[in-house]
Short mmCIF file of C-alpha atoms in Angstrom, two decimals:
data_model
loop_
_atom_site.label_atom_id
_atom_site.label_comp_id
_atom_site.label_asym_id
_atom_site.label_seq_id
_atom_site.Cartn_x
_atom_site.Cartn_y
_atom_site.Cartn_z
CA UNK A 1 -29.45 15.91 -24.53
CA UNK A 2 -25.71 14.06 -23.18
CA UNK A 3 -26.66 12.19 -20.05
CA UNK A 4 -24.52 12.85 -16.92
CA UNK A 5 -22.89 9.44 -18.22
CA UNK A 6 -22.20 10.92 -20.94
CA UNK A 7 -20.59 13.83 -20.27
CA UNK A 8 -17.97 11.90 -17.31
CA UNK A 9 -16.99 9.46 -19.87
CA UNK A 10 -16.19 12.09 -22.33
CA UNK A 11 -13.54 11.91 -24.66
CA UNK A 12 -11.41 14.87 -24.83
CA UNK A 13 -8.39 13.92 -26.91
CA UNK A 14 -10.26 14.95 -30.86
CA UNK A 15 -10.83 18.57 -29.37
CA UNK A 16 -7.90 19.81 -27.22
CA UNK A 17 -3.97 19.18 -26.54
CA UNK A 18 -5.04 19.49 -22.76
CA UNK A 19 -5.12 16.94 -20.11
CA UNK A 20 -6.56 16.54 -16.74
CA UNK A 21 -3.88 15.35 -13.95
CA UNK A 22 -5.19 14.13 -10.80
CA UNK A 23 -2.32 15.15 -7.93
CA UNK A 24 -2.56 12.87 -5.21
CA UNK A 25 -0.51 13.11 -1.53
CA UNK A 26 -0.47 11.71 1.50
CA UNK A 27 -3.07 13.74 4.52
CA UNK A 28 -2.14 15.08 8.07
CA UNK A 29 -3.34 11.58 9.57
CA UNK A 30 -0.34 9.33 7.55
CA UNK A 31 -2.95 6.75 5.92
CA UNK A 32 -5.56 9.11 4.35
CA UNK A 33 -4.61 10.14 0.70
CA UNK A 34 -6.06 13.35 -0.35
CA UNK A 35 -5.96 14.59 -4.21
CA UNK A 36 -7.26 17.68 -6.49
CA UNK A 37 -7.28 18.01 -10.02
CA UNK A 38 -5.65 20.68 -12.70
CA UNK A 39 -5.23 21.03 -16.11
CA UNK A 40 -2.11 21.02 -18.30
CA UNK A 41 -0.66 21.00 -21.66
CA UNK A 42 -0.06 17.67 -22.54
CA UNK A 43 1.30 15.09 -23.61
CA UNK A 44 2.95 13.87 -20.65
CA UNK A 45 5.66 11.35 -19.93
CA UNK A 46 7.20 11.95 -17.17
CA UNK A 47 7.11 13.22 -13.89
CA UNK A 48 9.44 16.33 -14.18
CA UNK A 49 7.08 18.04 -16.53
CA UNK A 50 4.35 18.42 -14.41
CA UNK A 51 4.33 22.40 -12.16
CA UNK A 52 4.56 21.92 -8.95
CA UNK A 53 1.24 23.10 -6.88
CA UNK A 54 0.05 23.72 -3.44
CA UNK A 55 -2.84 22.89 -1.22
CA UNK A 56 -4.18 24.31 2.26
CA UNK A 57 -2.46 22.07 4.76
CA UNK A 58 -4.92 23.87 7.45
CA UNK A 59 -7.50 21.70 6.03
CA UNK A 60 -5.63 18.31 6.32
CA UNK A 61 -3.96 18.68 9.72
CA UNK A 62 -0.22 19.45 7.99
CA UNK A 63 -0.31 23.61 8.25
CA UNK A 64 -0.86 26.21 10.27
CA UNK A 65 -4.15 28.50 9.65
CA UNK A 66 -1.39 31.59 9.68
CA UNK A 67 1.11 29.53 7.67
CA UNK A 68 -1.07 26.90 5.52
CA UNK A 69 0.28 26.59 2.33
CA UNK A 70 2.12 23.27 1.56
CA UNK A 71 4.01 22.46 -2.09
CA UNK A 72 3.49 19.16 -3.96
CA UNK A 73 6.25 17.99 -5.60
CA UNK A 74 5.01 15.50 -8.49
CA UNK A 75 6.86 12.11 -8.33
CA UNK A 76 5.01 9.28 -10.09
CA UNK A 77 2.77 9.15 -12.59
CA UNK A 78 0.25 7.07 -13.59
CA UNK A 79 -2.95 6.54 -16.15
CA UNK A 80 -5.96 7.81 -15.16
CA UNK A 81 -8.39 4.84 -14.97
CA UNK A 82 -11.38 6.86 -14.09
CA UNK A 83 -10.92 9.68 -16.36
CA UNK A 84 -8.74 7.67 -19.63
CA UNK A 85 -7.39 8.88 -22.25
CA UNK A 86 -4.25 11.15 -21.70
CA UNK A 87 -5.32 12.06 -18.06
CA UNK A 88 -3.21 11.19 -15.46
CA UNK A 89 -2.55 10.52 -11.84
CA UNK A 90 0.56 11.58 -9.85
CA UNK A 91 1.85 10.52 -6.52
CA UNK A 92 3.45 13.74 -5.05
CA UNK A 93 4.87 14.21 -1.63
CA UNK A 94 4.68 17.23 0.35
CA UNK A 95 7.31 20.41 1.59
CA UNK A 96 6.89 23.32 3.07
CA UNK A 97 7.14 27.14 0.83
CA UNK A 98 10.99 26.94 1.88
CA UNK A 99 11.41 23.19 0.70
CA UNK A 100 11.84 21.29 3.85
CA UNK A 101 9.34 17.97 4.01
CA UNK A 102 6.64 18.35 5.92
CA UNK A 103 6.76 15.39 8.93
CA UNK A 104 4.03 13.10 7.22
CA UNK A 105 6.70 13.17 4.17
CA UNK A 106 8.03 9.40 4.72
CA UNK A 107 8.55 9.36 0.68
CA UNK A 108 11.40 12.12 1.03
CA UNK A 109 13.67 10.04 3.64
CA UNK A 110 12.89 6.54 1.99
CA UNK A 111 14.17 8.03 -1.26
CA UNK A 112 17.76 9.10 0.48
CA UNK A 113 18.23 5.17 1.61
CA UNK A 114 17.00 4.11 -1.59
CA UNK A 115 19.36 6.51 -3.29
CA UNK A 116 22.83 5.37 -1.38
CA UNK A 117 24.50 3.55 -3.70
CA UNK A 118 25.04 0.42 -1.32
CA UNK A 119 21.48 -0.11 -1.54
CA UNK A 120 20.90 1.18 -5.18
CA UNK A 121 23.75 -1.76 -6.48
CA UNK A 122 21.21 -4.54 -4.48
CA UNK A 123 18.13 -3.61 -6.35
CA UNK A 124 15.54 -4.23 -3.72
CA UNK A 125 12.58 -5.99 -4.32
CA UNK A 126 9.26 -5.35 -2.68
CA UNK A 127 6.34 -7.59 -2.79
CA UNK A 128 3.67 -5.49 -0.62
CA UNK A 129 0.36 -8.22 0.23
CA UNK A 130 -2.40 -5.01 1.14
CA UNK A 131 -5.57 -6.70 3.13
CA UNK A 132 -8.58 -4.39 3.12
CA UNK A 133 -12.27 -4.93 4.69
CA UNK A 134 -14.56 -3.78 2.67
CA UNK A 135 -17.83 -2.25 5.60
CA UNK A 136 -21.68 -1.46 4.62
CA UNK A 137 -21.98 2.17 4.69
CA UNK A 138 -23.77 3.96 7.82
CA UNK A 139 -23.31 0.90 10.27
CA UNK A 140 -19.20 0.21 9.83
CA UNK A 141 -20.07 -3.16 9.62
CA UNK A 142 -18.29 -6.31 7.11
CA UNK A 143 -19.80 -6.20 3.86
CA UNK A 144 -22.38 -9.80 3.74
CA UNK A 145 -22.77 -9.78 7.45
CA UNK A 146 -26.03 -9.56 9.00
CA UNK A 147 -26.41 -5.89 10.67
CA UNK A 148 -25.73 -6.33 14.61
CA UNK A 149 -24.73 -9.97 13.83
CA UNK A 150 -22.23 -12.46 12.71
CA UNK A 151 -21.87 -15.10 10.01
CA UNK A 152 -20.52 -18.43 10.26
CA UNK A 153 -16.97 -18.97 11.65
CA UNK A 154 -14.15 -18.43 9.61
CA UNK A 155 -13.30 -21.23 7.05
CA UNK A 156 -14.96 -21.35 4.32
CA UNK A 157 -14.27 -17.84 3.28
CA UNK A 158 -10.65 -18.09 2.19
CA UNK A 159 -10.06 -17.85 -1.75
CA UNK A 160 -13.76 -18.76 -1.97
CA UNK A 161 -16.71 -18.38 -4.40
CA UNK A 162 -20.64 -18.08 -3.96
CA UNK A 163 -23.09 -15.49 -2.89
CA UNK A 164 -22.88 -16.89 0.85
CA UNK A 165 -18.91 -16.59 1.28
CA UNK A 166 -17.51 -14.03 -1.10
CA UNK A 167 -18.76 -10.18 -0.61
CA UNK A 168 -17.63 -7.57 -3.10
CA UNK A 169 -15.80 -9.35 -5.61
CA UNK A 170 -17.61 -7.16 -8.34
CA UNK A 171 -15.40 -3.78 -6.54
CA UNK A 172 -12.25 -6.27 -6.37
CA UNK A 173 -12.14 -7.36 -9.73
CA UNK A 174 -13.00 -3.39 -10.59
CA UNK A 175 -9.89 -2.23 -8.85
CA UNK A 176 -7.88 -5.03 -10.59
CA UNK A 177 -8.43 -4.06 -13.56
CA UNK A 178 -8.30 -0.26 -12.64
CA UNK A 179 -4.40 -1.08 -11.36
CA UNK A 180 -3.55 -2.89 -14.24
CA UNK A 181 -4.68 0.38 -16.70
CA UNK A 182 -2.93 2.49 -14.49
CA UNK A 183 0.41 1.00 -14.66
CA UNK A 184 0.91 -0.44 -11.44
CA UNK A 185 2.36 -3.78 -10.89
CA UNK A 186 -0.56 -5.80 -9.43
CA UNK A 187 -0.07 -9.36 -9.20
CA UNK A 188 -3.05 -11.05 -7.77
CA UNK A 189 -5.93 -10.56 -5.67
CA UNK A 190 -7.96 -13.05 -3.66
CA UNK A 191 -10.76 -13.69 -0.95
CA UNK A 192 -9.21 -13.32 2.85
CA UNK A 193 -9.54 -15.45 5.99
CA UNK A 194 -12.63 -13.16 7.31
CA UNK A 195 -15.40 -12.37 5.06
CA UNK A 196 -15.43 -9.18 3.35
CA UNK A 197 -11.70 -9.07 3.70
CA UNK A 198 -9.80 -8.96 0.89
CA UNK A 199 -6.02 -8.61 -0.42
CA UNK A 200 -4.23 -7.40 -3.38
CA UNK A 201 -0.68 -7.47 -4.15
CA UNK A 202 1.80 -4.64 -5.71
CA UNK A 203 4.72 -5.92 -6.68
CA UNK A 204 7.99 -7.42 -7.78
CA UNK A 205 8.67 -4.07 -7.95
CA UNK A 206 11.92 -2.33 -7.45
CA UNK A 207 12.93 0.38 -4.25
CA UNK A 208 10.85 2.95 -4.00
CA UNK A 209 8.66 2.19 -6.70
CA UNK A 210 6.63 -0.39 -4.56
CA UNK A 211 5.55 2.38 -2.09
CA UNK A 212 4.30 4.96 -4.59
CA UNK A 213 2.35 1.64 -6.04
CA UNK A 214 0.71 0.93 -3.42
CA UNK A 215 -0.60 4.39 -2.46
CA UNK A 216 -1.96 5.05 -5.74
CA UNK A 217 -3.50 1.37 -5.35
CA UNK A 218 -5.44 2.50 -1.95
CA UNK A 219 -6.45 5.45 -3.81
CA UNK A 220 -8.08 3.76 -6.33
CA UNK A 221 -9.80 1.50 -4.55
CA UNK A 222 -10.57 4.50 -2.35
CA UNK A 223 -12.42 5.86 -5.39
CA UNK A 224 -13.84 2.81 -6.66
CA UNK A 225 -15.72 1.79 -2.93
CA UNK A 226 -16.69 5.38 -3.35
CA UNK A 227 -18.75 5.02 -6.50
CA UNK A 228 -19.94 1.35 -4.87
CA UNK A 229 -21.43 2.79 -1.86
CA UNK A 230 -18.75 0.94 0.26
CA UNK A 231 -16.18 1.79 2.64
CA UNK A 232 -13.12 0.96 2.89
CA UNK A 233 -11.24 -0.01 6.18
CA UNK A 234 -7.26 -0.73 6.46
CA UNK A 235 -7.83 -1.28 10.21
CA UNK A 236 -5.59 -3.94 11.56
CA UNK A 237 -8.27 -5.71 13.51
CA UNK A 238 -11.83 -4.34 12.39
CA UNK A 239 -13.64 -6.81 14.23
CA UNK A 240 -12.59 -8.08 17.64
CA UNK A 241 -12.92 -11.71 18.59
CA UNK A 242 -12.10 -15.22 16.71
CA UNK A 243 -11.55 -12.98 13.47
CA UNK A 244 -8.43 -12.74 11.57
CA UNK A 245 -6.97 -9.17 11.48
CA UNK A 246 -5.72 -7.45 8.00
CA UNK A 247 -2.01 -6.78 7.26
CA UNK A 248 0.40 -5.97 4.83
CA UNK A 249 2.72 -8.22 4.26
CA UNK A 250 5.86 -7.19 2.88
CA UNK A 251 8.16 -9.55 1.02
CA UNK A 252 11.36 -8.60 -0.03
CA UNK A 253 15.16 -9.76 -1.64
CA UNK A 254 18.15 -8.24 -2.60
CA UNK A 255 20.30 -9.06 -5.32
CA UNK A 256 22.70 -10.91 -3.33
CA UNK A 257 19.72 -12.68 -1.48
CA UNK A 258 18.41 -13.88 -5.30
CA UNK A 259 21.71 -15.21 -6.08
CA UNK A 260 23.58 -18.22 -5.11
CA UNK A 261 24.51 -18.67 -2.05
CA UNK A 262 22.18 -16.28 -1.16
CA UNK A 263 20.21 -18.10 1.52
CA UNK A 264 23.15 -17.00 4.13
CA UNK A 265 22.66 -13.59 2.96
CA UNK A 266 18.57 -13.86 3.90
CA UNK A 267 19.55 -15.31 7.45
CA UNK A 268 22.25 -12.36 7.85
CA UNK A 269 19.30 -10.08 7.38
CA UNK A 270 16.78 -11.52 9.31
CA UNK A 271 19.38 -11.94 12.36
CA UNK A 272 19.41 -7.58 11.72
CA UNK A 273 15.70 -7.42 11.79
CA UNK A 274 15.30 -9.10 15.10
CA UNK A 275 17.96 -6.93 16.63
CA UNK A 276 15.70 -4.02 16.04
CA UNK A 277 12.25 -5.26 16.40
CA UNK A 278 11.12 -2.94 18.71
CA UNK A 279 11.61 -0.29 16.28
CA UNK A 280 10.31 -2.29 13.31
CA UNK A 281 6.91 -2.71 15.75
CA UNK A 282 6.89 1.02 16.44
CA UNK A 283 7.32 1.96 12.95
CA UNK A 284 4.80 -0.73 11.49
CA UNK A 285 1.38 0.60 11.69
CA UNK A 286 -1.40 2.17 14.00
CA UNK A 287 -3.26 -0.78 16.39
CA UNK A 288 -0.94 -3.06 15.24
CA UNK A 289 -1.14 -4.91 18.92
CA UNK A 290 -4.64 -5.75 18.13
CA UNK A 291 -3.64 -8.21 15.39
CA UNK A 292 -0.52 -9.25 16.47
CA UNK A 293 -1.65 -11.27 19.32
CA UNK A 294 0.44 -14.98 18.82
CA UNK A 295 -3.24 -15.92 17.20
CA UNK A 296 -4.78 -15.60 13.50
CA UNK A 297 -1.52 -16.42 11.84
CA UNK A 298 0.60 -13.78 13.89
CA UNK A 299 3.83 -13.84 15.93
CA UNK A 300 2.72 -11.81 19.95
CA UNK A 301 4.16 -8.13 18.94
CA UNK A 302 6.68 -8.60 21.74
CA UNK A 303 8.24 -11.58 20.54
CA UNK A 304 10.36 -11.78 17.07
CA UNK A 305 11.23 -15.58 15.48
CA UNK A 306 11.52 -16.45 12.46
CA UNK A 307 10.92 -20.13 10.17
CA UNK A 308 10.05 -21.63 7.16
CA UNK A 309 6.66 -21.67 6.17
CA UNK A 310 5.66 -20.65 9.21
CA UNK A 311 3.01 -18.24 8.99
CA UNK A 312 2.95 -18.12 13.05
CA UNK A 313 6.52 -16.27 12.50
CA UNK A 314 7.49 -12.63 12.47
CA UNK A 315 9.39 -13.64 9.03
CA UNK A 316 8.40 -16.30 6.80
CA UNK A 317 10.47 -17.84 4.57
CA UNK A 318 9.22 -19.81 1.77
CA UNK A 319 9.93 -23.48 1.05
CA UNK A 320 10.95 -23.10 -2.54
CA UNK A 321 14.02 -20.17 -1.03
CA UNK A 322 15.32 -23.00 1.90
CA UNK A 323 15.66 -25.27 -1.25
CA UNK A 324 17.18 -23.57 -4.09
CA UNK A 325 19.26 -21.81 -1.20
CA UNK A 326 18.20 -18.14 -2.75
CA UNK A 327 15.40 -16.26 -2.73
CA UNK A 328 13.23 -13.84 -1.08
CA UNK A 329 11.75 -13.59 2.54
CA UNK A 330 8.33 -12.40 4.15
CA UNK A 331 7.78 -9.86 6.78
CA UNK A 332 4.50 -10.32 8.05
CA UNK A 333 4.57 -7.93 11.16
CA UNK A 334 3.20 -4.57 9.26
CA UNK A 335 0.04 -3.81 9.43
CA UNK A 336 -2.66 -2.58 6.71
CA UNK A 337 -2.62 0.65 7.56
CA UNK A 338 1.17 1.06 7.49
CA UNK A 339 3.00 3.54 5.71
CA UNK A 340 4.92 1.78 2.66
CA UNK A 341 7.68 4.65 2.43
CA UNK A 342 8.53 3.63 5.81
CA UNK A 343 7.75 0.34 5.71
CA UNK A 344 10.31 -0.66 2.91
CA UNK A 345 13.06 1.78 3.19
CA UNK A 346 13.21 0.65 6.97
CA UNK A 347 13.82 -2.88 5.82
CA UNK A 348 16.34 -1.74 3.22
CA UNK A 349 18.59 0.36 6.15
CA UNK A 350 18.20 -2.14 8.51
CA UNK A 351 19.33 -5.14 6.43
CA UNK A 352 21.67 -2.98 4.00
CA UNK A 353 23.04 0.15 6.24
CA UNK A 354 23.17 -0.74 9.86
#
């Protein structure tokens, strides 16, 4: 008799051409990411051969009762890491029966500014750093704290090992690997400020590419918390008090800004962003004036500046840039529950189109 193990972690490819495609979007709140599965003839390669499909937006705040079906358009694909084999997982975004994008959509704009050939020729580059806390189920409380208590103050927790300082590296290292199967472009992970806060990182990767990383990412790690037992929480400041808060850095260079002379080019840019911080703030995240408080290694939400390797700055710009005179810069004002369709294609018009 096959064991329930068995039977998940069967292997499908010596007994049909079919594959099992995972399509994932984007829910009615802007930071939960909702998915259902179909079958199809495979192989696939691409995108463009997958059928479009629908859901009930009723059921995820983005329809109507009367009016509730909503089209998925498939946009990105990816290996399955839970299922293997052929199976896949696609990033879709979502339209209405008529084909207009629904308003929690951000993928459809960000690929028109992506898409105009001014910022096509610069090739952006998007380094996204995603901090997570990882909570003990049924009390919403840091994974290795004591229940209705605290641990030591922060310190010793940063990039640390040992059962007393690092909680959940066993789900980290999980969704590591996971993203590396998958095909997304995850760079590094490591131990945050506040324990049971982590971060990973998507990226060098190029325009819109980062963004559809990153979602798949947080659904993956979605999944993998799931099997754990764990929750996971991209709120900006989980924990009030002498704690750091959890953003998502976004790094990010053009081609001019990666070649000479390009250091002028960075300061151009960042001169752009300040002129429109308050709609950078706005567009940055929910709670986001929790975290950025002047404290914690944050810039106070209502004031923008700017310095190198200062991580007290709205932008940070790395010692290694200020003396090769090229490079790449940081914005660290998002937050970790911030949309990366908006997130990067606002950077892009801002710096690029305006």
């Amino acid at each position: 008799m096959a064991s329930l193990a068995d039977l998940v972690n069967l292997d499908l490819s010596d007994c049909t051409d079919k594959v099992i495609v995972e399509y994932l979007w984007v829910g009615g709140s802007g930071i939960d990411i909702r998915s259902k599965a179909r079958t199809v003839n495979g192989p696939i390669t691409d995108a463009s051969q997958l059928p479009k499909w629908n859901y009930d937006g009723s059921s995820t705040g983005q329809a109507p009762g009367e009016d509730s079906e909503v089209i998925l358009y498939p946009q990105a694909i990816f290996k399955d890491p839970f299922r293997r084999g052929d199976n896949l997982l696609v990033m879709c975004d979502c339209y209405t029966p008529q084909g207009v994008p629904i308003p929690t959509n951000k993928r459809h704009n960000a690929a028109k500014i992506f898409n105009t050939p001014k910022v096509a020729a610069e090739e952006t580059w998007y380094g996204i750093e995603q901090e997570y806390t990882l909570l003990q189920k049924d009390v919403n409380w840091p994974l290795g704290w004591p229940i209705g208590g605290y641990p030591g103050p922060q310190g010793p927790y940063y990039c640390a090992a040992g059962a007393d300082k690092a909680f959940g590296r066993d789900i980290v290292d999980a969704h590591y690997k996971a993203c590396l199967y998958a095909g997304i472009n995850i760079s590094g992970i490591n131990g945050e400020v506040m324990p049971g806060q982590w971060e990973f990182q998507v990226g060098p990767s190029v325009g819109i590419a980062a963004s559809d990383q990153l979602w798949v990412a947080r659904y993956i790690l979605e999944r993998i918390t799931e099997v754990a037992g764990v929750v996971l929480s991209l709120d900006p400041k989980p924990i009030p008090g002498d704690w750091n808060g959890a953003g998502a850095h976004t790094n990010y260079s053009t081609k001019s800004m990666r070649e000479a002379g390009g250091y002028e080019v960075i300061k151009k840019a960042i001169e752009k962003l300040g002129k429109r911080h308050p709609q950078h703030i706005a567009a940055y995240g929910e709670g986001n004036e929790r975290r950025l408080t002047g404290h914690h290694e944050t810039a106070d939400i209502n004031t923008f500046k700017w310095g190198v390797a200062d991580r007290g700055a709205s932008i940070r710009v790395g010692r290694d840039t200020e003396k090769d005179g090229k490079g790449y810069f940081e914005d660290r004002r998002p937050a970790s529950n911030m949309d990366p369709y908006v997130v990067t294609s606002m950077i892009a018009e801002t710096t690029l189109l305006l």
